[in-house]
């Protein structure tokens, strides 16, 4: 790791808006497990007193978190932590182990590598994908976006998902360790990465791309393919607390994977 770091003076940083501090406090309570799905959170009046702000400021924070599907508000009852749901008409955040077992095949996960690094050690293209805010039409406010520091901690995990002895998917995943600090400690030969993240972080949305590509050497080796053989690459970002909580590349052999659905 390079010793030459850019030092940013705290004095030059603008203070966070009060509504943003309230949002981050609520998200920390959810991340830590203190507040679970279905729990009622403190009232607007209580939050206004705690943060010494107006109820209008609190209302803005709760309104944005409701739009981001982290909270839901029930007239006359209060504001609750939402049960997170992640699906799309084309792609769902799914447990590949469960999908393989559902076909009657034997599932196995092989951990290729698993370690924690600082952001400066992550390749620039991947770091950019872990840094950028969501698209303009997202309900998540880009005002909460913050540039990453070189010292930010990032977890890297690479896995091979195997069905009946045949490699089916090669997963490369990067996770913001500050949002899910216990991620790197898991045994991913047993624990599914997506399931664990959904349980630990209130994901607010995401984006993905699907591309047909020629398998590079590392992917070809993982999936037992010839270098340059057809592969299908699904890349996905999921967001929490205004940041990318995880970016993942999921590689599949072109002759063993398809996308289907109903209209």
Short mmCIF file of C-alpha atoms in Angstrom, two decimals:
data_model
loop_
_atom_site.label_atom_id
_atom_site.label_comp_id
_atom_site.label_asym_id
_atom_site.label_seq_id
_atom_site.Cartn_x
_atom_site.Cartn_y
_atom_site.Cartn_z
CA UNK A 1 0.00 0.00 0.00
CA UNK A 2 1.36 3.37 -0.94
CA UNK A 3 2.37 5.66 1.92
CA UNK A 4 1.57 8.73 -0.14
CA UNK A 5 -1.99 9.67 0.73
CA UNK A 6 -3.97 12.76 0.01
CA UNK A 7 -4.89 14.38 3.31
CA UNK A 8 -8.18 16.23 3.32
CA UNK A 9 -8.57 18.82 6.02
CA UNK A 10 -11.69 18.25 8.10
CA UNK A 11 -12.03 21.98 8.42
CA UNK A 12 -12.70 22.25 4.68
CA UNK A 13 -15.49 19.68 4.71
CA UNK A 14 -19.01 21.03 4.77
CA UNK A 15 -21.10 19.85 7.72
CA UNK A 16 -23.77 17.31 6.85
CA UNK A 17 -27.35 18.57 6.67
CA UNK A 18 -29.38 17.70 9.76
CA UNK A 19 -31.82 15.50 7.83
CA UNK A 20 -28.88 13.48 6.49
CA UNK A 21 -27.52 12.91 9.99
CA UNK A 22 -30.94 11.62 11.03
CA UNK A 23 -31.06 9.25 8.05
CA UNK A 24 -27.62 7.88 8.82
CA UNK A 25 -28.49 7.39 12.50
CA UNK A 26 -31.60 5.40 11.53
CA UNK A 27 -29.61 3.30 9.05
CA UNK A 28 -26.96 2.56 11.69
CA UNK A 29 -29.64 1.26 14.05
CA UNK A 30 -30.92 -1.02 11.28
CA UNK A 31 -27.43 -2.15 10.21
CA UNK A 32 -26.52 -3.03 13.79
CA UNK A 33 -29.65 -5.12 14.22
CA UNK A 34 -31.00 -2.88 16.98
CA UNK A 35 -34.07 -2.22 14.82
CA UNK A 36 -35.50 -5.18 12.92
CA UNK A 37 -38.04 -5.42 10.08
CA UNK A 38 -41.46 -4.54 11.49
CA UNK A 39 -40.12 -2.53 14.45
CA UNK A 40 -41.63 0.89 15.05
CA UNK A 41 -39.05 3.69 15.19
CA UNK A 42 -39.23 6.78 17.48
CA UNK A 43 -41.83 9.41 16.66
CA UNK A 44 -41.07 12.58 14.72
CA UNK A 45 -41.39 14.54 17.96
CA UNK A 46 -38.90 12.28 19.75
CA UNK A 47 -36.41 12.45 16.87
CA UNK A 48 -36.78 16.23 16.65
CA UNK A 49 -35.90 16.53 20.35
CA UNK A 50 -32.99 14.08 20.09
CA UNK A 51 -31.36 15.91 17.17
CA UNK A 52 -32.47 19.41 18.23
CA UNK A 53 -34.14 20.10 14.88
CA UNK A 54 -37.61 20.92 13.62
CA UNK A 55 -40.19 18.23 12.89
CA UNK A 56 -40.05 19.38 9.27
CA UNK A 57 -36.41 18.30 9.12
CA UNK A 58 -37.25 14.92 10.67
CA UNK A 59 -40.15 14.53 8.26
CA UNK A 60 -37.82 15.00 5.30
CA UNK A 61 -35.49 12.28 6.57
CA UNK A 62 -38.35 9.83 7.15
CA UNK A 63 -39.96 10.70 3.82
CA UNK A 64 -36.73 9.96 1.91
CA UNK A 65 -36.17 6.67 3.76
CA UNK A 66 -39.76 5.70 2.98
CA UNK A 67 -39.22 6.48 -0.70
CA UNK A 68 -36.06 4.37 -0.54
CA UNK A 69 -38.14 1.49 0.89
CA UNK A 70 -36.13 1.35 4.13
CA UNK A 71 -39.14 2.51 6.19
CA UNK A 72 -42.88 2.51 5.74
CA UNK A 73 -45.40 4.80 7.39
CA UNK A 74 -48.79 3.65 8.65
CA UNK A 75 -51.40 6.33 9.29
CA UNK A 76 -52.21 6.53 12.98
CA UNK A 77 -49.67 3.85 13.97
CA UNK A 78 -46.23 5.29 13.27
CA UNK A 79 -43.19 4.60 11.11
CA UNK A 80 -41.78 1.07 10.82
CA UNK A 81 -38.66 -0.65 9.49
CA UNK A 82 -39.65 -2.17 6.15
CA UNK A 83 -39.23 -5.81 5.20
CA UNK A 84 -36.80 -5.54 2.32
CA UNK A 85 -37.76 -7.10 -1.00
CA UNK A 86 -35.42 -7.27 -3.96
CA UNK A 87 -36.73 -8.38 -7.27
CA UNK A 88 -37.00 -7.32 -10.88
CA UNK A 89 -38.96 -8.58 -13.83
CA UNK A 90 -35.73 -9.92 -15.34
CA UNK A 91 -33.27 -10.44 -12.47
CA UNK A 92 -33.81 -11.26 -8.81
CA UNK A 93 -31.32 -11.24 -5.97
CA UNK A 94 -31.41 -14.99 -5.50
CA UNK A 95 -29.63 -17.72 -3.59
CA UNK A 96 -27.85 -19.77 -6.26
CA UNK A 97 -27.44 -22.65 -3.80
CA UNK A 98 -31.21 -22.89 -3.39
CA UNK A 99 -31.74 -22.66 -7.16
CA UNK A 100 -29.30 -25.50 -7.81
CA UNK A 101 -30.78 -27.69 -5.08
CA UNK A 102 -34.28 -27.00 -6.45
CA UNK A 103 -33.24 -28.75 -9.68
CA UNK A 104 -32.27 -31.86 -7.72
CA UNK A 105 -28.54 -31.30 -8.13
CA UNK A 106 -25.88 -31.32 -5.42
CA UNK A 107 -24.54 -27.86 -4.59
CA UNK A 108 -21.06 -26.92 -3.45
CA UNK A 109 -19.34 -23.54 -3.03
CA UNK A 110 -15.57 -23.32 -3.42
CA UNK A 111 -13.90 -20.24 -1.93
CA UNK A 112 -11.10 -19.08 -4.23
CA UNK A 113 -10.05 -16.07 -2.14
CA UNK A 114 -11.41 -13.98 0.71
CA UNK A 115 -9.71 -10.93 2.22
CA UNK A 116 -10.08 -7.32 3.36
CA UNK A 117 -8.13 -4.52 1.66
CA UNK A 118 -8.06 -0.73 1.69
CA UNK A 119 -9.71 1.14 -1.17
CA UNK A 120 -6.35 2.21 -2.63
CA UNK A 121 -5.58 -1.47 -3.32
CA UNK A 122 -8.76 -2.05 -5.33
CA UNK A 123 -8.44 -1.73 -9.11
CA UNK A 124 -9.62 1.71 -10.34
CA UNK A 125 -12.50 0.35 -12.51
CA UNK A 126 -13.93 -1.66 -9.61
CA UNK A 127 -13.43 1.19 -7.14
CA UNK A 128 -15.31 3.51 -9.49
CA UNK A 129 -18.25 1.09 -9.45
CA UNK A 130 -18.10 1.01 -5.64
CA UNK A 131 -18.08 4.81 -5.50
CA UNK A 132 -20.61 6.15 -7.98
CA UNK A 133 -24.09 7.18 -6.79
CA UNK A 134 -27.25 5.76 -8.27
CA UNK A 135 -28.73 7.05 -11.51
CA UNK A 136 -30.63 10.34 -11.61
CA UNK A 137 -34.04 8.65 -11.76
CA UNK A 138 -33.37 6.68 -8.57
CA UNK A 139 -35.34 7.60 -5.44
CA UNK A 140 -32.06 7.61 -3.50
CA UNK A 141 -30.78 11.11 -2.98
CA UNK A 142 -27.38 11.76 -4.51
CA UNK A 143 -26.82 14.42 -1.87
CA UNK A 144 -25.91 11.61 0.54
CA UNK A 145 -23.12 10.41 -1.78
CA UNK A 146 -19.60 10.70 -0.38
CA UNK A 147 -16.27 10.19 -2.11
CA UNK A 148 -14.34 7.21 -0.73
CA UNK A 149 -11.04 7.69 1.08
CA UNK A 150 -7.96 5.60 0.22
CA UNK A 151 -8.14 4.07 3.70
CA UNK A 152 -11.76 2.86 3.39
CA UNK A 153 -12.01 -0.90 3.92
CA UNK A 154 -13.29 -3.13 1.12
CA UNK A 155 -13.96 -6.86 1.36
CA UNK A 156 -13.12 -9.03 -1.69
CA UNK A 157 -14.52 -12.53 -2.12
CA UNK A 158 -14.22 -14.88 -5.10
CA UNK A 159 -16.25 -18.09 -5.25
CA UNK A 160 -17.07 -20.91 -7.63
CA UNK A 161 -20.63 -22.25 -7.39
CA UNK A 162 -20.74 -25.91 -8.43
CA UNK A 163 -23.68 -28.15 -9.44
CA UNK A 164 -23.13 -31.92 -9.48
CA UNK A 165 -19.40 -31.37 -9.74
CA UNK A 166 -19.67 -28.93 -12.67
CA UNK A 167 -18.71 -25.24 -12.17
CA UNK A 168 -21.83 -23.20 -12.89
CA UNK A 169 -21.00 -19.67 -11.72
CA UNK A 170 -17.85 -17.74 -10.87
CA UNK A 171 -18.61 -14.91 -8.42
CA UNK A 172 -16.34 -11.91 -7.84
CA UNK A 173 -17.72 -9.66 -5.11
CA UNK A 174 -16.61 -6.45 -3.40
CA UNK A 175 -18.36 -5.18 -0.26
CA UNK A 176 -18.19 -1.91 1.69
CA UNK A 177 -16.84 -3.19 5.02
CA UNK A 178 -18.11 -0.16 6.92
CA UNK A 179 -21.71 -1.08 6.03
CA UNK A 180 -21.37 -4.83 6.67
CA UNK A 181 -18.41 -5.25 9.05
CA UNK A 182 -19.01 -8.95 9.71
CA UNK A 183 -19.09 -9.97 6.06
CA UNK A 184 -15.46 -11.05 5.69
CA UNK A 185 -15.66 -13.29 8.77
CA UNK A 186 -18.25 -15.62 7.21
CA UNK A 187 -17.56 -19.10 5.89
CA UNK A 188 -18.82 -18.70 2.33
CA UNK A 189 -18.55 -22.39 1.61
CA UNK A 190 -21.64 -22.53 3.87
CA UNK A 191 -23.09 -18.99 3.94
CA UNK A 192 -24.52 -17.51 0.73
CA UNK A 193 -23.12 -14.03 0.05
CA UNK A 194 -26.34 -12.47 -1.26
CA UNK A 195 -28.46 -13.93 1.55
CA UNK A 196 -26.05 -12.62 4.18
CA UNK A 197 -25.99 -9.11 2.72
CA UNK A 198 -29.78 -8.93 2.50
CA UNK A 199 -30.03 -9.97 6.15
CA UNK A 200 -27.42 -7.48 7.36
CA UNK A 201 -27.92 -4.34 5.25
CA UNK A 202 -31.16 -2.53 4.34
CA UNK A 203 -30.53 -2.48 0.59
CA UNK A 204 -32.29 0.47 -1.02
CA UNK A 205 -32.10 -0.45 -4.69
CA UNK A 206 -29.68 -1.47 -7.38
CA UNK A 207 -28.69 -1.61 -11.02
CA UNK A 208 -27.34 -4.36 -13.23
CA UNK A 209 -26.08 -5.18 -16.70
CA UNK A 210 -26.01 -8.48 -18.59
CA UNK A 211 -23.43 -8.99 -21.33
CA UNK A 212 -22.21 -11.78 -23.57
CA UNK A 213 -18.41 -11.80 -23.38
CA UNK A 214 -15.42 -13.96 -24.22
CA UNK A 215 -14.21 -15.67 -21.04
CA UNK A 216 -10.89 -14.21 -19.82
CA UNK A 217 -8.27 -16.61 -18.45
CA UNK A 218 -9.26 -16.41 -14.78
CA UNK A 219 -12.93 -17.06 -15.61
CA UNK A 220 -12.11 -19.83 -18.07
CA UNK A 221 -10.05 -21.59 -15.40
CA UNK A 222 -12.80 -21.22 -12.78
CA UNK A 223 -15.57 -22.50 -15.07
CA UNK A 224 -13.47 -25.14 -16.84
CA UNK A 225 -13.79 -23.39 -20.21
CA UNK A 226 -11.43 -22.63 -23.04
CA UNK A 227 -10.04 -19.10 -22.90
CA UNK A 228 -12.26 -16.93 -25.09
CA UNK A 229 -15.24 -19.30 -24.91
CA UNK A 230 -18.71 -17.66 -24.76
CA UNK A 231 -19.67 -16.51 -21.25
CA UNK A 232 -22.57 -14.57 -19.81
CA UNK A 233 -21.65 -11.84 -17.33
CA UNK A 234 -24.19 -10.37 -14.92
CA UNK A 235 -22.78 -7.34 -13.06
CA UNK A 236 -24.81 -5.79 -10.25
CA UNK A 237 -24.58 -2.93 -7.78
CA UNK A 238 -26.79 -2.73 -4.72
CA UNK A 239 -27.09 0.40 -2.61
CA UNK A 240 -27.47 1.22 1.08
CA UNK A 241 -27.06 4.44 3.05
CA UNK A 242 -26.54 6.36 -0.20
CA UNK A 243 -23.51 4.22 -1.12
CA UNK A 244 -22.79 1.06 -3.03
CA UNK A 245 -22.88 -1.70 -0.40
CA UNK A 246 -21.69 -4.32 -2.90
CA UNK A 247 -20.65 -4.76 -6.50
CA UNK A 248 -20.56 -8.27 -7.95
CA UNK A 249 -19.59 -9.93 -11.21
CA UNK A 250 -21.33 -13.26 -11.79
CA UNK A 251 -19.84 -15.22 -14.68
CA UNK A 252 -21.62 -18.17 -16.32
CA UNK A 253 -20.65 -20.59 -19.07
CA UNK A 254 -22.59 -19.56 -22.16
CA UNK A 255 -23.89 -23.07 -22.84
CA UNK A 256 -25.21 -23.71 -19.32
CA UNK A 257 -27.13 -20.56 -18.42
CA UNK A 258 -30.20 -18.81 -19.79
CA UNK A 259 -32.54 -15.96 -18.83
CA UNK A 260 -36.25 -16.54 -19.01
CA UNK A 261 -39.47 -15.10 -17.62
CA UNK A 262 -43.11 -14.37 -18.35
CA UNK A 263 -44.84 -11.28 -19.70
#
